[in-house]
Amino acid sequence: MIVMTAAELQAFLTREFTQVADDFAVERADQAGVCLRLRVQDKHLRPGGTVSGPTIFALADVAMYLAILARIGPAALAVTTNCSLDFMRKPAAGVDMLAEARVLKLGRSLAVGDVLLFSQGLNEPVARANLTYSIPPAR
């Protein structure tokens, strides 16, 4: 069940993560997961004109974080405990990137999910991530 809409997730990101919120746009939040857009800018590129690995990690991490929050509500202290990231193709530099995140298992203290990352307009993913998050106990 979804407890936060795309608009609520965007507002949360803007309120809690002002330093990076303008880089991201929540495209969709529903039972299937979250689609998050990275507005690719020059600061996200590495030499050779491609989106950097750390930028791709950040997109995957934020997308999974928001997919979990969509299901549990605004728990700002949920943290990444594990991430495995496979880089499969060179992302395009001149277009935004999209992350399709889905929660595979949501427990009381841990959440596990995966993220497929795409350059806008391409059907094949450029990367795939599996993440585990620790969820703080309810107070």
mmCIF file of C-alpha atoms in Angstrom:
data_model
loop_
_atom_site.group_PDB
_atom_site.id
_atom_site.type_symbol
_atom_site.label_atom_id
_atom_site.label_comp_id
_atom_site.label_asym_id
_atom_site.label_seq_id
_atom_site.Cartn_x
_atom_site.Cartn_y
_atom_site.Cartn_z
ATOM 1 C CA MET A 1 0.000 0.000 0.000
ATOM 2 C CA ILE A 2 1.283 3.454 -0.915
ATOM 3 C CA VAL A 3 1.189 6.053 1.875
ATOM 4 C CA MET A 4 3.058 8.891 0.083
ATOM 5 C CA THR A 5 2.253 10.212 -3.397
ATOM 6 C CA ALA A 6 4.797 11.411 -5.948
ATOM 7 C CA ALA A 7 4.059 15.026 -4.944
ATOM 8 C CA GLU A 8 4.510 14.210 -1.239
ATOM 9 C CA LEU A 9 7.803 12.441 -1.946
ATOM 10 C CA GLN A 10 9.028 15.438 -3.955
ATOM 11 C CA ALA A 11 8.062 17.795 -1.126
ATOM 12 C CA PHE A 12 9.862 15.557 1.395
ATOM 13 C CA LEU A 13 12.987 15.534 -0.763
ATOM 14 C CA THR A 14 12.870 19.319 -1.099
ATOM 15 C CA ARG A 15 12.392 19.797 2.644
ATOM 16 C CA GLU A 16 14.905 17.239 3.946
ATOM 17 C CA PHE A 17 17.585 17.188 1.225
ATOM 18 C CA THR A 18 17.759 20.751 -0.050
ATOM 19 C CA GLN A 19 21.348 20.292 -1.260
ATOM 20 C CA VAL A 20 20.334 17.780 -3.974
ATOM 21 C CA ALA A 21 16.545 18.081 -4.317
ATOM 22 C CA ASP A 22 16.731 20.184 -7.489
ATOM 23 C CA ASP A 23 18.636 17.389 -9.237
ATOM 24 C CA PHE A 24 15.686 14.992 -8.951
ATOM 25 C CA ALA A 25 12.034 14.826 -10.005
ATOM 26 C CA VAL A 26 9.660 12.133 -8.787
ATOM 27 C CA GLU A 27 7.851 11.012 -11.936
ATOM 28 C CA ARG A 28 5.666 8.305 -10.417
ATOM 29 C CA ALA A 29 4.928 6.600 -7.102
ATOM 30 C CA ASP A 30 2.525 3.679 -7.090
ATOM 31 C CA GLN A 31 2.217 0.074 -5.985
ATOM 32 C CA ALA A 32 4.743 -0.964 -8.654
ATOM 33 C CA GLY A 33 7.415 1.379 -7.264
ATOM 34 C CA VAL A 34 8.915 4.787 -7.916
ATOM 35 C CA CYS A 35 10.238 6.352 -11.099
ATOM 36 C CA LEU A 36 12.783 9.070 -10.363
ATOM 37 C CA ARG A 37 14.331 11.437 -12.925
ATOM 38 C CA LEU A 38 17.846 12.808 -12.607
ATOM 39 C CA ARG A 39 18.135 16.124 -14.381
ATOM 40 C CA VAL A 40 21.587 15.514 -15.848
ATOM 41 C CA GLN A 41 23.846 18.564 -15.757
ATOM 42 C CA ASP A 42 27.560 19.175 -16.404
ATOM 43 C CA LYS A 43 28.331 18.519 -12.721
ATOM 44 C CA HIS A 44 27.127 14.912 -13.192
ATOM 45 C CA LEU A 45 29.518 14.143 -16.053
ATOM 46 C CA ARG A 46 32.940 12.584 -15.992
ATOM 47 C CA PRO A 47 35.701 12.923 -18.593
ATOM 48 C CA GLY A 48 34.607 11.297 -21.830
ATOM 49 C CA GLY A 49 31.155 12.890 -21.699
ATOM 50 C CA THR A 50 29.267 10.288 -19.710
ATOM 51 C CA VAL A 51 27.337 10.326 -16.439
ATOM 52 C CA SER A 52 29.696 9.446 -13.579
ATOM 53 C CA GLY A 53 29.435 6.292 -11.491
ATOM 54 C CA PRO A 54 28.905 8.197 -8.235
ATOM 55 C CA THR A 55 26.022 10.076 -9.879
ATOM 56 C CA ILE A 56 24.432 6.810 -11.013
ATOM 57 C CA PHE A 57 24.826 5.424 -7.479
ATOM 58 C CA ALA A 58 23.145 8.528 -6.060
ATOM 59 C CA LEU A 59 20.211 8.144 -8.456
ATOM 60 C CA ALA A 60 19.756 4.476 -7.507
ATOM 61 C CA ASP A 61 20.069 5.218 -3.785
ATOM 62 C CA VAL A 62 17.612 8.123 -3.774
ATOM 63 C CA ALA A 63 15.134 6.186 -5.928
ATOM 64 C CA MET A 64 15.129 3.210 -3.547
ATOM 65 C CA TYR A 65 14.917 5.487 -0.512
ATOM 66 C CA LEU A 66 11.828 7.151 -1.965
ATOM 67 C CA ALA A 67 10.279 3.815 -2.993
ATOM 68 C CA ILE A 68 10.563 2.689 0.631
ATOM 69 C CA LEU A 69 9.192 5.973 1.983
ATOM 70 C CA ALA A 70 6.253 5.672 -0.412
ATOM 71 C CA ARG A 71 5.368 2.492 1.510
ATOM 72 C CA ILE A 72 6.277 3.445 5.123
ATOM 73 C CA GLY A 73 5.891 7.226 5.237
ATOM 74 C CA PRO A 74 8.432 9.980 5.909
ATOM 75 C CA ALA A 75 11.104 8.183 7.972
ATOM 76 C CA ALA A 76 14.071 10.459 7.297
ATOM 77 C CA LEU A 77 16.458 8.233 9.237
ATOM 78 C CA ALA A 78 16.120 5.134 7.026
ATOM 79 C CA VAL A 79 19.643 4.367 5.784
ATOM 80 C CA THR A 80 21.353 2.289 3.115
ATOM 81 C CA THR A 81 23.069 -0.768 4.585
ATOM 82 C CA ASN A 82 24.106 -2.460 1.345
ATOM 83 C CA CYS A 83 24.283 -1.714 -2.367
ATOM 84 C CA SER A 84 25.472 -3.739 -5.323
ATOM 85 C CA LEU A 85 25.634 -1.846 -8.605
ATOM 86 C CA ASP A 86 26.231 -3.321 -12.058
ATOM 87 C CA PHE A 87 27.225 -0.905 -14.821
ATOM 88 C CA MET A 88 26.059 -2.398 -18.125
ATOM 89 C CA ARG A 89 26.221 0.354 -20.753
ATOM 90 C CA LYS A 90 27.583 3.857 -21.176
ATOM 91 C CA PRO A 91 24.843 6.349 -20.293
ATOM 92 C CA ALA A 92 24.181 9.221 -22.649
ATOM 93 C CA ALA A 93 25.413 12.625 -21.462
ATOM 94 C CA GLY A 94 22.926 14.867 -23.200
ATOM 95 C CA VAL A 95 19.732 13.404 -21.703
ATOM 96 C CA ASP A 96 18.227 12.848 -18.268
ATOM 97 C CA MET A 97 18.443 9.510 -16.502
ATOM 98 C CA LEU A 98 15.482 7.579 -15.097
ATOM 99 C CA ALA A 99 15.468 5.102 -12.227
ATOM 100 C CA GLU A 100 12.733 2.490 -11.840
ATOM 101 C CA ALA A 101 12.820 1.361 -8.198
ATOM 102 C CA ARG A 102 10.743 -1.408 -6.658
ATOM 103 C CA VAL A 103 10.617 -2.763 -3.156
ATOM 104 C CA LEU A 104 10.989 -6.550 -3.184
ATOM 105 C CA LYS A 105 10.643 -7.140 0.567
ATOM 106 C CA LEU A 106 9.546 -4.763 3.269
ATOM 107 C CA GLY A 107 10.120 -5.968 6.812
ATOM 108 C CA ARG A 108 9.983 -4.216 10.175
ATOM 109 C CA SER A 109 13.674 -3.341 10.240
ATOM 110 C CA LEU A 110 14.983 -4.014 6.706
ATOM 111 C CA ALA A 111 13.798 -3.333 3.168
ATOM 112 C CA VAL A 112 15.267 -4.910 0.033
ATOM 113 C CA GLY A 113 14.760 -3.653 -3.490
ATOM 114 C CA ASP A 114 16.152 -3.233 -6.947
ATOM 115 C CA VAL A 115 16.551 -0.351 -9.355
ATOM 116 C CA LEU A 116 16.929 -0.317 -13.123
ATOM 117 C CA LEU A 117 18.591 2.834 -14.456
ATOM 118 C CA PHE A 118 18.067 4.156 -17.974
ATOM 119 C CA SER A 119 19.194 7.033 -20.146
ATOM 120 C CA GLN A 120 16.019 8.766 -21.267
ATOM 121 C CA GLY A 121 14.846 7.434 -24.602
ATOM 122 C CA LEU A 122 16.784 4.151 -24.414
ATOM 123 C CA ASN A 123 15.019 0.844 -23.784
ATOM 124 C CA GLU A 124 18.042 -1.017 -22.421
ATOM 125 C CA PRO A 125 19.170 -0.240 -18.858
ATOM 126 C CA VAL A 126 22.591 1.322 -18.336
ATOM 127 C CA ALA A 127 22.874 -0.021 -14.784
ATOM 128 C CA ARG A 128 21.147 -2.204 -12.210
ATOM 129 C CA ALA A 129 21.321 -1.880 -8.431
ATOM 130 C CA ASN A 130 20.216 -4.056 -5.529
ATOM 131 C CA LEU A 131 19.892 -2.203 -2.225
ATOM 132 C CA THR A 132 19.090 -2.991 1.387
ATOM 133 C CA TYR A 133 17.890 -0.305 3.771
ATOM 134 C CA SER A 134 17.682 -0.260 7.542
ATOM 135 C CA ILE A 135 14.394 1.146 8.802
ATOM 136 C CA PRO A 136 14.443 2.850 12.208
ATOM 137 C CA PRO A 137 12.049 1.472 14.819
ATOM 138 C CA ALA A 138 8.770 3.341 15.230
ATOM 139 C CA ARG A 139 8.734 5.608 18.247
#
